[in-house]
Tab-separated table of C-alpha atoms and ligand atoms in Angstrom:
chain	number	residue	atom	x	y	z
A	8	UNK	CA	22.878	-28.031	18.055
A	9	UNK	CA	25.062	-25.346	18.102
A	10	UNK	CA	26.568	-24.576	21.299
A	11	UNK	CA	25.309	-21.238	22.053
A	12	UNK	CA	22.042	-22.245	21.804
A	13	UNK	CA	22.335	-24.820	24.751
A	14	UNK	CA	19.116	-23.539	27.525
A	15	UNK	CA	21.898	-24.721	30.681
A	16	UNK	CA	24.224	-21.626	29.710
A	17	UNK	CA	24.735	-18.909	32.042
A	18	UNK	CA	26.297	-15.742	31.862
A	19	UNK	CA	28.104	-13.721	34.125
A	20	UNK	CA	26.951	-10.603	33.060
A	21	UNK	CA	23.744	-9.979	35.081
A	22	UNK	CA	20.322	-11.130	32.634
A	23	UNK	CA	16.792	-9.724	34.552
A	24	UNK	CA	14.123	-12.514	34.630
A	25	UNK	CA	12.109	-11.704	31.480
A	26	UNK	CA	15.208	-9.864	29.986
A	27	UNK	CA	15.057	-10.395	25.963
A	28	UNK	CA	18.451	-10.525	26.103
A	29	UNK	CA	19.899	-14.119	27.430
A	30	UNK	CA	22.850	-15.563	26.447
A	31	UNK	CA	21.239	-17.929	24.051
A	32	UNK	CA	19.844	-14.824	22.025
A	33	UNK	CA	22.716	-12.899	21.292
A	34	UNK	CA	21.746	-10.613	18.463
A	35	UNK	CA	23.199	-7.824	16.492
A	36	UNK	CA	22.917	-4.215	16.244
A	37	UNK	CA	24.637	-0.919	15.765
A	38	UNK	CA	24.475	1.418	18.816
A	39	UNK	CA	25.933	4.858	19.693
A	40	UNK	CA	27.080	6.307	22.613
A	41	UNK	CA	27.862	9.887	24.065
A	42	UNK	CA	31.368	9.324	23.080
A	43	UNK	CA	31.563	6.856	20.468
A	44	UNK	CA	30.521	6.513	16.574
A	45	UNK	CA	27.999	4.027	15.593
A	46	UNK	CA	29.536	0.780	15.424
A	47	UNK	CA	28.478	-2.925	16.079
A	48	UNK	CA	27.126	-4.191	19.102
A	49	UNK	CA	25.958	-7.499	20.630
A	50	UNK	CA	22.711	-7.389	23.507
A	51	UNK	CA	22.900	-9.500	26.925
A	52	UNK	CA	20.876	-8.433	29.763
A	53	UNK	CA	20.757	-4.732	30.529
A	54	UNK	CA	24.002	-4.214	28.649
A	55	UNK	CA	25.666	-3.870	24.780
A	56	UNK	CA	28.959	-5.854	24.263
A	57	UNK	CA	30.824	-3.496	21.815
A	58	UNK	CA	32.267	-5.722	19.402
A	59	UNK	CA	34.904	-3.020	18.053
A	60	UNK	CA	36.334	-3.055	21.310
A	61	UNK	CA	36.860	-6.466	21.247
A	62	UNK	CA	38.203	-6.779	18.257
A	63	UNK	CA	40.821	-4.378	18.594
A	64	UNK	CA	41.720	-6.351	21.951
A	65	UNK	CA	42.519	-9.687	20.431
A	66	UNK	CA	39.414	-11.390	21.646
A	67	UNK	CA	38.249	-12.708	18.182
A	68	UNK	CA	42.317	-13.395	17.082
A	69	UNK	CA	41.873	-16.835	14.827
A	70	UNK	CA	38.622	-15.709	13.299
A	71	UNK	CA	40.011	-14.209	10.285
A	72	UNK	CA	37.870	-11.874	10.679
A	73	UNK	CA	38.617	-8.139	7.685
A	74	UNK	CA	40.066	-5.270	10.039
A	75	UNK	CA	38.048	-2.611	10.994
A	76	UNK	CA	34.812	-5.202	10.338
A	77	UNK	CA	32.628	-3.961	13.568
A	78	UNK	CA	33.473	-0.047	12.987
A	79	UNK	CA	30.938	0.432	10.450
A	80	UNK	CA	27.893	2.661	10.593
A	81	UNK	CA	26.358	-0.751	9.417
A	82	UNK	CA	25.780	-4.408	9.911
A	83	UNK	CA	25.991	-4.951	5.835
A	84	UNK	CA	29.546	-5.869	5.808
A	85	UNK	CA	29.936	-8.336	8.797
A	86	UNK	CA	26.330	-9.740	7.746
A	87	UNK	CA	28.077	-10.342	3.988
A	88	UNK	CA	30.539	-12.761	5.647
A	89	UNK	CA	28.070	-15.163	5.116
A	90	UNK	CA	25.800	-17.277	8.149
A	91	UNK	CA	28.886	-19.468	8.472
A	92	UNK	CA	31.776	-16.935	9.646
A	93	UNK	CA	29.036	-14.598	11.641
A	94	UNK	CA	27.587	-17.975	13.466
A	95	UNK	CA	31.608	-18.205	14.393
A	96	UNK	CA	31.541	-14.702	15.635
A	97	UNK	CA	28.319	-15.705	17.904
A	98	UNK	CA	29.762	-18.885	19.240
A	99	UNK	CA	32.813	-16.835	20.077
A	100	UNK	CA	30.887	-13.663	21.979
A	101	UNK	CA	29.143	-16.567	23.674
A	102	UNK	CA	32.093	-18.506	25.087
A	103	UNK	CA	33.430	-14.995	26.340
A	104	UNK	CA	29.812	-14.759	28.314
A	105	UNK	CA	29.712	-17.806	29.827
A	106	UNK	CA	29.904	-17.966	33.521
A	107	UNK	CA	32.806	-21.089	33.552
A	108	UNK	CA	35.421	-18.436	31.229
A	109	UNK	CA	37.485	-16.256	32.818
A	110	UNK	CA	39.023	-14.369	29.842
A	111	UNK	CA	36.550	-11.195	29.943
A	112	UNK	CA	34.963	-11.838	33.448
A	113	UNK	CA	38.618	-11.976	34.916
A	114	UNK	CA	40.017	-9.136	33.316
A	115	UNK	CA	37.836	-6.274	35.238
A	116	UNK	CA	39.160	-3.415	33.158
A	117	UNK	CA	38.792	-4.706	29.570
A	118	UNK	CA	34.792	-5.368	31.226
A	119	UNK	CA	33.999	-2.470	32.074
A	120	UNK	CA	35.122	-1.094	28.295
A	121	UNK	CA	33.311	-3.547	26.341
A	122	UNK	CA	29.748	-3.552	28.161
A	123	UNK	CA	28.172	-0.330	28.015
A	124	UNK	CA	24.532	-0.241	30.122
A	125	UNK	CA	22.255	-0.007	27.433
A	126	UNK	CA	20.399	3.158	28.831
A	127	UNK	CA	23.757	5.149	27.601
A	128	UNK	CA	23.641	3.931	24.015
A	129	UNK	CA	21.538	4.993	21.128
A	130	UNK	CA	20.788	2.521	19.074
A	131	UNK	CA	20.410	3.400	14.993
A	132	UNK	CA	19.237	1.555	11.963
A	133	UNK	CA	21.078	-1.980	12.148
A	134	UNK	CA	21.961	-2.752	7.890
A	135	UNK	CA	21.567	-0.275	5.124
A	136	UNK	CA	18.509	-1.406	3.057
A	137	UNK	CA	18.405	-1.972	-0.682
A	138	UNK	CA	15.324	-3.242	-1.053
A	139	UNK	CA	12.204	-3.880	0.729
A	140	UNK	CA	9.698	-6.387	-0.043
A	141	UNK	CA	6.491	-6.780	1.553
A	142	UNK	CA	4.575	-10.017	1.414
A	143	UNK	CA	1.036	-10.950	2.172
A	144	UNK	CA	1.554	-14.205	3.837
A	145	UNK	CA	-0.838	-14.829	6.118
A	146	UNK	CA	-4.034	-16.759	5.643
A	147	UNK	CA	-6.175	-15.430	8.411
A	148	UNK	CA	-5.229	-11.904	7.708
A	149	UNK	CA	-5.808	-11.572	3.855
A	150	UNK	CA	-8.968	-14.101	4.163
A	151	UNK	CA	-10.134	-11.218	6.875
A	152	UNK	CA	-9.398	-8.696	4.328
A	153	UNK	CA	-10.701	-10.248	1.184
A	154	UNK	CA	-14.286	-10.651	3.661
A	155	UNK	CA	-14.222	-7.143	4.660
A	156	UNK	CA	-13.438	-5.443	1.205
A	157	UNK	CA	-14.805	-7.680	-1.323
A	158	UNK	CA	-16.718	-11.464	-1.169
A	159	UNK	CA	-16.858	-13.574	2.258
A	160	UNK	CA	-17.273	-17.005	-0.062
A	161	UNK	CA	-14.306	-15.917	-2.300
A	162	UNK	CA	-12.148	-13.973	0.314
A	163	UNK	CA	-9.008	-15.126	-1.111
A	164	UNK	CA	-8.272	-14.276	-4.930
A	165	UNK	CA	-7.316	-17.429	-6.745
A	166	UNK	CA	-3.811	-17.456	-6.915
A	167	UNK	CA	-3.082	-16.724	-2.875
A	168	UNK	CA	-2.471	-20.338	-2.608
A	169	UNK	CA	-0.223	-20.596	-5.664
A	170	UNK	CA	2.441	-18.393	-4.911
A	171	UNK	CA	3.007	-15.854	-2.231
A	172	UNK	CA	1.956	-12.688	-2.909
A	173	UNK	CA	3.941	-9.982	-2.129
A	174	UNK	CA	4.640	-6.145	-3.837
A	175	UNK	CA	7.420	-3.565	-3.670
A	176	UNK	CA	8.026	-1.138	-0.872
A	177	UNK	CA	10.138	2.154	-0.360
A	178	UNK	CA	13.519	2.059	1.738
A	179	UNK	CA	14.027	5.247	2.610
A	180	UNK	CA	10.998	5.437	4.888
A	181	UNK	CA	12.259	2.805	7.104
A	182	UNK	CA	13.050	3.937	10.569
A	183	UNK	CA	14.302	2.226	13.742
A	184	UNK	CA	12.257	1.940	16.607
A	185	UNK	CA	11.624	4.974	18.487
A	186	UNK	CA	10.871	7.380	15.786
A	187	UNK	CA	8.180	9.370	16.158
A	188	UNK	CA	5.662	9.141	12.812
A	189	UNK	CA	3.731	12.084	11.376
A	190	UNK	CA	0.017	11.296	10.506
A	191	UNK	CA	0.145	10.998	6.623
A	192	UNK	CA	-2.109	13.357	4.727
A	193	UNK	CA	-3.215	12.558	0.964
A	194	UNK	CA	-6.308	11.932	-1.042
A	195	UNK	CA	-9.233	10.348	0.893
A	196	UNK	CA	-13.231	9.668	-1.113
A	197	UNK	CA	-15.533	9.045	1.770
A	198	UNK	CA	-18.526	7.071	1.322
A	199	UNK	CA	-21.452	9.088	0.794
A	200	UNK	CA	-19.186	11.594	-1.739
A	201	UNK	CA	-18.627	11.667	-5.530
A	202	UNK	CA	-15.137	12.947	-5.193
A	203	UNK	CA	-11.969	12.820	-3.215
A	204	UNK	CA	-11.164	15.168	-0.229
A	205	UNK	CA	-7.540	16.417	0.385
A	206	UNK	CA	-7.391	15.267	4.647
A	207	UNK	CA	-5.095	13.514	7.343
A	208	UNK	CA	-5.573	10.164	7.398
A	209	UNK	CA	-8.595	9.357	9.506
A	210	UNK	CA	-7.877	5.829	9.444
A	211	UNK	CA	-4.103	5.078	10.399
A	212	UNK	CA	-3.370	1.357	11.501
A	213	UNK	CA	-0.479	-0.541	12.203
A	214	UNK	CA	0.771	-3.953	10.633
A	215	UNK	CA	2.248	-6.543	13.223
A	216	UNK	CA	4.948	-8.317	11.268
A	217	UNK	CA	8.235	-9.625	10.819
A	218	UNK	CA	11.245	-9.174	8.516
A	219	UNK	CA	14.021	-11.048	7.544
A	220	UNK	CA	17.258	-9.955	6.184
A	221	UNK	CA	19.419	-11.239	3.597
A	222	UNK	CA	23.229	-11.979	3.864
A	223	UNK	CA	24.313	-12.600	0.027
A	224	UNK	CA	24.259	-10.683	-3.228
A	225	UNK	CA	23.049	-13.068	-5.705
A	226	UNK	CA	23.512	-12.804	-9.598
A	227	UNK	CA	21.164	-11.435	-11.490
A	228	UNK	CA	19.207	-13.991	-13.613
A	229	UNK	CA	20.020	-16.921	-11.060
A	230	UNK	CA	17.699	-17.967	-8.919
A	231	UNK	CA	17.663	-19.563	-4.755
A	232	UNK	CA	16.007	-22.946	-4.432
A	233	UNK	CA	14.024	-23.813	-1.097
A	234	UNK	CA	16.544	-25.915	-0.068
A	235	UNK	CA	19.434	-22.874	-0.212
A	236	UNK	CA	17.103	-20.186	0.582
A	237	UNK	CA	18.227	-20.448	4.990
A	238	UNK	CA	22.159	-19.569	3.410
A	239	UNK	CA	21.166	-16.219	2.519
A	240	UNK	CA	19.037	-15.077	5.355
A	241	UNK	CA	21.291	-13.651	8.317
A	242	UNK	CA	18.061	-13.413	10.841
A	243	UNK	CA	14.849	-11.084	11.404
A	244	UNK	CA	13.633	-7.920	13.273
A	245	UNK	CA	10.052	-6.977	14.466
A	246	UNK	CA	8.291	-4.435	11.231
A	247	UNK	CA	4.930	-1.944	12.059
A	248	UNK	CA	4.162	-1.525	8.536
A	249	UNK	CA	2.337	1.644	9.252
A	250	UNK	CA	-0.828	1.897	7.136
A	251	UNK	CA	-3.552	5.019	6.243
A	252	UNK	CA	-6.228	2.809	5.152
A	253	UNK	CA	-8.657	5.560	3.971
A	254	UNK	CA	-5.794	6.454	1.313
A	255	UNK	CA	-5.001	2.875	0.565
A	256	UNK	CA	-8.600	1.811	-0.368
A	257	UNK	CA	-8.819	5.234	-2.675
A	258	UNK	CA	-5.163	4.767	-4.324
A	259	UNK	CA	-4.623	0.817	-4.147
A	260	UNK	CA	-6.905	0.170	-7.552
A	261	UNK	CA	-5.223	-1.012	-9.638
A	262	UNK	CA	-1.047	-1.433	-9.077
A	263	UNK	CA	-1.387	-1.608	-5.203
A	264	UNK	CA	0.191	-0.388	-2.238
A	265	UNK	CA	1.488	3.208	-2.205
A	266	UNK	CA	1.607	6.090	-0.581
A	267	UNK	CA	-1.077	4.717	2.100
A	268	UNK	CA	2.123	2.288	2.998
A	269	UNK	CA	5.518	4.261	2.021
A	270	UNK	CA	5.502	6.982	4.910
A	271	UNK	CA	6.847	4.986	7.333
A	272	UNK	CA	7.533	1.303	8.652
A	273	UNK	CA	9.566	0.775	12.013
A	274	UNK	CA	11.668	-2.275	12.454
A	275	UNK	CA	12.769	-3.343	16.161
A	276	UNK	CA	16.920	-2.214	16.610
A	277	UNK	CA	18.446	-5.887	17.013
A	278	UNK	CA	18.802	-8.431	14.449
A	279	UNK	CA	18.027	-12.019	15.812
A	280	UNK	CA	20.370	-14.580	14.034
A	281	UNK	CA	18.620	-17.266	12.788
A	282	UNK	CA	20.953	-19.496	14.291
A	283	UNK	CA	19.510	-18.121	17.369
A	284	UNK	CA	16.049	-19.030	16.339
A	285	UNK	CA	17.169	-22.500	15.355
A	286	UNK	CA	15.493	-24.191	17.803
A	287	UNK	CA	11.904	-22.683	18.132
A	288	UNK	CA	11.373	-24.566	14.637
A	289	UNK	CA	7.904	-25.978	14.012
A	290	UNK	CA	6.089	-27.125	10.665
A	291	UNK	CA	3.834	-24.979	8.972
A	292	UNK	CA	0.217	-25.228	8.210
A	293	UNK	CA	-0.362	-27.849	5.602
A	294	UNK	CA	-0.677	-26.555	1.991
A	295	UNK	CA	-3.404	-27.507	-0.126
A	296	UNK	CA	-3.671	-27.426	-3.183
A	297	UNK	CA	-0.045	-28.785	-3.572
A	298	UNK	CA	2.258	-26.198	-4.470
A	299	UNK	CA	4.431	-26.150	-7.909
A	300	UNK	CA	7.786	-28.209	-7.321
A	301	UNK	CA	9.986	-24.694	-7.395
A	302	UNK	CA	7.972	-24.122	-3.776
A	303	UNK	CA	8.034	-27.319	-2.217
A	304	UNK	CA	9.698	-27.630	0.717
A	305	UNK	CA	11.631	-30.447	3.202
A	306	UNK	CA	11.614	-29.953	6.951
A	307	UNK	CA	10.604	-27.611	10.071
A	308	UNK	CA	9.742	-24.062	8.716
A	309	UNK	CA	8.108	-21.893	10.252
A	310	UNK	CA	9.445	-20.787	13.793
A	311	UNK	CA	6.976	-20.463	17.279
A	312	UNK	CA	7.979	-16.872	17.639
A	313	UNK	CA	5.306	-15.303	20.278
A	314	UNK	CA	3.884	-12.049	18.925
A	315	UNK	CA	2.031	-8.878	21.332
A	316	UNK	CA	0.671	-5.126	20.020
A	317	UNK	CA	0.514	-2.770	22.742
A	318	UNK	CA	-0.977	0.582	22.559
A	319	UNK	CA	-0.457	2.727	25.170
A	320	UNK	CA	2.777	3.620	27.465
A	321	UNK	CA	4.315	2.572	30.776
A	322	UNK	CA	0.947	2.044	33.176
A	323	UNK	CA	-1.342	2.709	30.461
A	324	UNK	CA	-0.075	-0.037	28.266
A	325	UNK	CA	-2.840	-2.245	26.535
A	326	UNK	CA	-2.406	-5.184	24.810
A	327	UNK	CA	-4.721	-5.203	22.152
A	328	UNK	CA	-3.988	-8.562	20.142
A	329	UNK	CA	-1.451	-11.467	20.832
A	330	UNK	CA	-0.570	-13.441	17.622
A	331	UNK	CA	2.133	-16.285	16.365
A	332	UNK	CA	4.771	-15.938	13.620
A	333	UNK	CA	4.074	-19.987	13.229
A	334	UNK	CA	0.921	-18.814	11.565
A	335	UNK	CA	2.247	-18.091	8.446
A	336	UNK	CA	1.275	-19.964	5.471
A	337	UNK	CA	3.819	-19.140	3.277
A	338	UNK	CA	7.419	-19.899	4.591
A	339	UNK	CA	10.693	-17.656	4.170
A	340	UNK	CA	12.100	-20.472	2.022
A	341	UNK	CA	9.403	-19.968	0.060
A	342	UNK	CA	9.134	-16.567	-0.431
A	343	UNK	CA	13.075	-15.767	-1.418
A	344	UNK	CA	12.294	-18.920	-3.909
A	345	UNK	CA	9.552	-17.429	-5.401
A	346	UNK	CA	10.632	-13.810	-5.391
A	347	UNK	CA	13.926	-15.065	-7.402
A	348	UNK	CA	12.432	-17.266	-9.526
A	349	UNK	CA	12.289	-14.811	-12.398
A	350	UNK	CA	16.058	-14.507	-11.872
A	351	UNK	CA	15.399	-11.181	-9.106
A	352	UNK	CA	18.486	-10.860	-7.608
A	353	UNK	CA	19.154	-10.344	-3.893
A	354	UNK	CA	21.092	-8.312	-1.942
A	355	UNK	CA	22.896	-8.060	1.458
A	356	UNK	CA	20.242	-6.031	3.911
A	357	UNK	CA	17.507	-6.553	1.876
A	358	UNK	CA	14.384	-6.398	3.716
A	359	UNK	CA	11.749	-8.858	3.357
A	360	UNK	CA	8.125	-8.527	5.542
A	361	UNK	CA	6.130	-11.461	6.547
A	362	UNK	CA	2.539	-9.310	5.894
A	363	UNK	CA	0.466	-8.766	8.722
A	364	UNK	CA	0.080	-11.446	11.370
A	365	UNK	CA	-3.078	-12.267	12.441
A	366	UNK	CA	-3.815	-16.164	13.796
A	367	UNK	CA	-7.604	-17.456	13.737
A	368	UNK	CA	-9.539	-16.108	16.206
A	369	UNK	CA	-10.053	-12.675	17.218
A	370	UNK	CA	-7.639	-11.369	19.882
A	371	UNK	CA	-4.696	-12.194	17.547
A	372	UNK	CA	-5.481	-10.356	14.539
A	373	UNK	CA	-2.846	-8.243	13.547
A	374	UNK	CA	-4.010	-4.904	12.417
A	375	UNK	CA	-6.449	-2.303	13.806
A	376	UNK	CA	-8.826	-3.169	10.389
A	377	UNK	CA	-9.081	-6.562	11.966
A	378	UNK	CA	-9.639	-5.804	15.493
A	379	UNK	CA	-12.117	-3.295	14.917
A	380	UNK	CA	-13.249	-4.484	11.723
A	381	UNK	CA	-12.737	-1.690	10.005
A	382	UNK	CA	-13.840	0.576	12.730
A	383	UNK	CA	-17.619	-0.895	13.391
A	384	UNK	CA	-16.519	-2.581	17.127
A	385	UNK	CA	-14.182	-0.385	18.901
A	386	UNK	CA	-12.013	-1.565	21.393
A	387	UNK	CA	-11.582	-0.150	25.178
A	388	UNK	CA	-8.115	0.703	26.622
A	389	UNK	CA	-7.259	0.292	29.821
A	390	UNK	CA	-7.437	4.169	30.570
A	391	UNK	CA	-11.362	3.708	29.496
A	392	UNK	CA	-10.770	5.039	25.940
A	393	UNK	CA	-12.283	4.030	22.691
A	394	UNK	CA	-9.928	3.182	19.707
A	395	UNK	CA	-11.174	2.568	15.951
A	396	UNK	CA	-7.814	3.310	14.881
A	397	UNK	CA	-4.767	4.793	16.269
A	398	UNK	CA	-4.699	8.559	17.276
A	399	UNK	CA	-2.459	11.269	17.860
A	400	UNK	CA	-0.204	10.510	21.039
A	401	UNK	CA	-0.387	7.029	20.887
A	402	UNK	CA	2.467	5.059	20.700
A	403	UNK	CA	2.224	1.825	19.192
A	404	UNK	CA	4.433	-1.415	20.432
A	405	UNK	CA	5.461	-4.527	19.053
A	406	UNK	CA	7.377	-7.046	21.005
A	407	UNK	CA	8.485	-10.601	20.187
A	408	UNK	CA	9.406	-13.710	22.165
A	409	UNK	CA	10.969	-17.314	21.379
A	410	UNK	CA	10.325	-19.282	24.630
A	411	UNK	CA	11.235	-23.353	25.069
A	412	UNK	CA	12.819	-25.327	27.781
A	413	UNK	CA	13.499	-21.860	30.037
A	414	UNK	CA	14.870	-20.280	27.137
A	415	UNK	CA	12.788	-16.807	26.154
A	416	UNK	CA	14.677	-15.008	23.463
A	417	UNK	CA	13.183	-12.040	22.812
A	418	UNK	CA	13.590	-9.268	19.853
A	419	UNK	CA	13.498	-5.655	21.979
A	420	UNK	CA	10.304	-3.030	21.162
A	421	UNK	CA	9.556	-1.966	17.954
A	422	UNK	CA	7.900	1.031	18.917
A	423	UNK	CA	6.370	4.072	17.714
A	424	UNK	CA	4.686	7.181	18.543
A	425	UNK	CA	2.114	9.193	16.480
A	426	UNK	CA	2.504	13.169	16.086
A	427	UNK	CA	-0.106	15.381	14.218
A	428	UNK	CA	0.231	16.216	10.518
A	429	UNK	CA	2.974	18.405	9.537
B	10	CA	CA1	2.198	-4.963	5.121
C-alpha cells in the first residue's frame, strides 16, 4: 500500500469532518487566484497547496521533476510524466502534510504562501482535452432505456454484452463545474405531429457519471491490453453529461448521439489519482456470456465510489437518486482495451465517460428519463415542486465519495445551473 493512502494519517492543516479533502485524497487541479495565473494545485481541507510555490522553494528537490512543470494553464504536462513520477509527487505533498513533519508546518511563512483558502481561488478546467469518449456501460441504465424506447424482453441489443459500447463526443463543450448551461434549442417531432417543430428543449436531463483521464500518448496502430490499461489512466472526475432528450430521440436514428449531447457536459474541478482510489477496489458484476480473450480481465476492478444527484441549492437541496460507480458492468480496463483494439490511439487528457449510472432499483437511477420514466411519475422536491425534467433555475449537483476504514475521499461538486435559451 502506498503510504499516502494509510487511513491513521493526519494532517496539520485543519480537514472539516465530512471535508472531501483528507490527506489520503490528495488530488489535482489548476486554480486561480486574484493575483496569480492558473497554475497547479493540490486540495486538503478548506485549502489549495500551490504546487508552483513549492517547487520554486526546493520542496520537491530530488524529484527530477522538468522546471516550470506546475506553472501551466494545464495538468497535461505533469499528468504525461507518467502514474509513476506523479504518484512520487503525491507521496511527497503528503509527507509535507503530515502532522509528525516539521518542514512546511515549522516554517510559518513559506505556509502561509503555499495554502491559499480555497474560497479565494478560482478553479478552471484541470487538462486540455483531445478527445472525449462516452461509453454506455451500465447494465441497469441501458436495460432501462432499451424498456422505455424499444422491447422490455429484448432491452439490451445483442452485442451490449460483447463489447462496450461507447460513441464519440465534442471537446470543446466541456466546462468545469460551475458554469452556468443555456437550455439547448433544435429540432423537436412531438407525438401526435407529422413534422418537426423548431423549440427549446422541453425535455433536458442530466447524466450522473464518471470520467477517467489518460496519462500517455500511445502510437497509432498499437493497441493497450487489460493488463496495461491502469498505466495510462492518471485518475477520474465527476461528468453531467447534459442531455435534451426530445432532440436526441428525433436526431439519434441512425449514427447516434449529437447535438441532443454536444452543448454541454460539466466535469467536477479536481482530478482524483487513481492511486488515491487504490483501495476502494471491489470486483465487478460477473460477465456472462464470457467475454472475447482481448477483454478478459485479472483482479479487483471496479472501485465502491458512492454516487448522489442533487437538485436544488443550499436549504432547498434534494437528493433525487443515490447510485454506485461499482455498478458498472464494463470496467475501465476494458473499455481503453476495447476502444484501442483497432489500433485508436490515446492521448494525454483524453476524456473517457463511464455512461450514466444507475444501480437496480429505483432511487439510484441515474438520469431524470429513469427517475421519472420519461416524465409519466414526477418527482416532489423538497420546496413542494414537481420535476419531469430539469427547469430553468435549477442547478443540478453531482458529488462523489470513497469511504472505508474512516477514510471518505471525496471528488468536490460537479455542479451546474440552467439559464433560459439564448
Ligand atoms: Ca452519456
Amino acid at each position: 500500500m502506498s503510504k499516502a493512502n494509510n487511513p491513521k494519517l493526519k494532517s496539520w492543516v485543519e480537514v472539516p469532518a465530512g471535508s472531501d479533502f483528507p490527506i489520503q485524497n490528495l488530488p489535482f487541479g489548476i486554480f486561480k487566484t486574484q493575483y496569480l495565473t492558473a497554475v497547479a494545485g493540490v486540495a486538503i481541507g478548506k485549502h489549495v497547496l500551490d504546487l508552483v510555490y513549492l517547487y520554486e522553494k526546493g520542496f520537491f528537490d530530488g524529484l527530477g521533476l522538468p522546471p516550470g512543470i506546475f506553472n501551466q494553464e494545464y495538468l497535461n504536462p505533469f499528468i504525461a510524466l507518467g502514474r509513476k513520477k506523479c504518484g512520487e509527487v503525491r507521496e511527497r505533498v503528503s509527507e509535507l502534510l503530515r502532522s509528525d513533519n516539521d518542514e512546511l508546518q515549522n516554517n510559518v511563512a513559506a505556509r502561509e504562501l503555499a495554502l491559499i483558502p480555497m474560497e479565494e481561488v478560482e478553479m478552471r478546467m484541470p487538462v486540455q482535452i483531445p478527445n472525449y469518449t462516452d461509453f454506455y456501460s451500465s447494465e441497469e441504465h441501458a436495460t432501462n432505456v432499451g424498456t422505455m424506447f424499444r422491447d422490455p424482453k429484448n432491452a439490451l441489443l445483442p452485442n451490449w454484452k460483447h463489447l462496450p459500447v461507447g460513441y464519440h463526443g465534442r471537446t470543446s463543450s466541456i466546462v468545469i463545474s460551475g458554469t452556468p448551461i443555456h437550455r439547448p434549442k433544435g429540432q423537436i417531432k412531438l407525438p401526435d405531429s407529422e413534422s418537426p417543430i423548431f423549440s427549446a428543449c422541453k425535455k433536458l436531463d442530466f447524466e450522473l457519471e464518471m470520467a477517467f483521464i489518460t496519462c500517455a500518448n500511445t502510437a497509432l496502430g498499437s493497441s493497450v491490453s487489460t493488463r496495461d490499461a491502469e498505466d495510462n489512466i492518471f485518475g477520474m472526475v465527476l461528468l453531467n453529461d447534459w442531455s435534451a432528450r426530445d432532440i436526441q430521440t428525433w436526431e439519434y436514428v441512425p449514427l447516434g448521439p449529437f447535438l441532443a449531447k454536444n452543448f454541454a457536459s460539466t466535469i467536477s474541478p479536481w482530478i482524483v489519482t487513481m492511486d488515491a482510489l487504490e483501495p476502494f477496489r471491489v470486483e465487478g458484476p460477473k460477465q456472462n456470456p464470457k467475454v472475447l480473450p482481448y477483454l478478459s480481465y485479472e483482479g479487483k476492478k471496479n472501485y465502491d465510489i458512492g454516487l448522489e444527484i442533487v437538485i436544488g441549492e443550499g436549504k432547498n437541496e434534494t437528493v433525487v437518486s443515490k447510485s454506485n460507480f461499482k455498478y458498472m458492468y464494463w470496467n475501465m480496463c476494458q473499455q481503453l482495451a476495447h476502444h484501442t483494439i483497432n489500433g485508436c490511439n490515446l492521448q494525454v487528457g483524453d476524456l473517457y465517460g463511464s455512461g450514466t449510472i444507475s444501480g437496480p432499483e429505483k432511487g439510484s437511477y441515474g438520469s431524470m428519463l429513469e427517475i421519472t420514466w420519461n416524465g409519466k411519475e414526477p418527482i416532489k422536491l423538497n420546496d413542494g415542486s414537481e420535476r419531469r425534467f430539469i427547469e430553468d433555475g435549477d442547478t443540478v449537483t453531482l458529488r462523489g465519495i470513497a469511504a472505508k476504514d474512516g477514510v471518505r475521499i471525496g471528488f468536490g461538486d460537479c455542479s451546474g445551473k440552467i439559464l433560459p435559451s439564448l
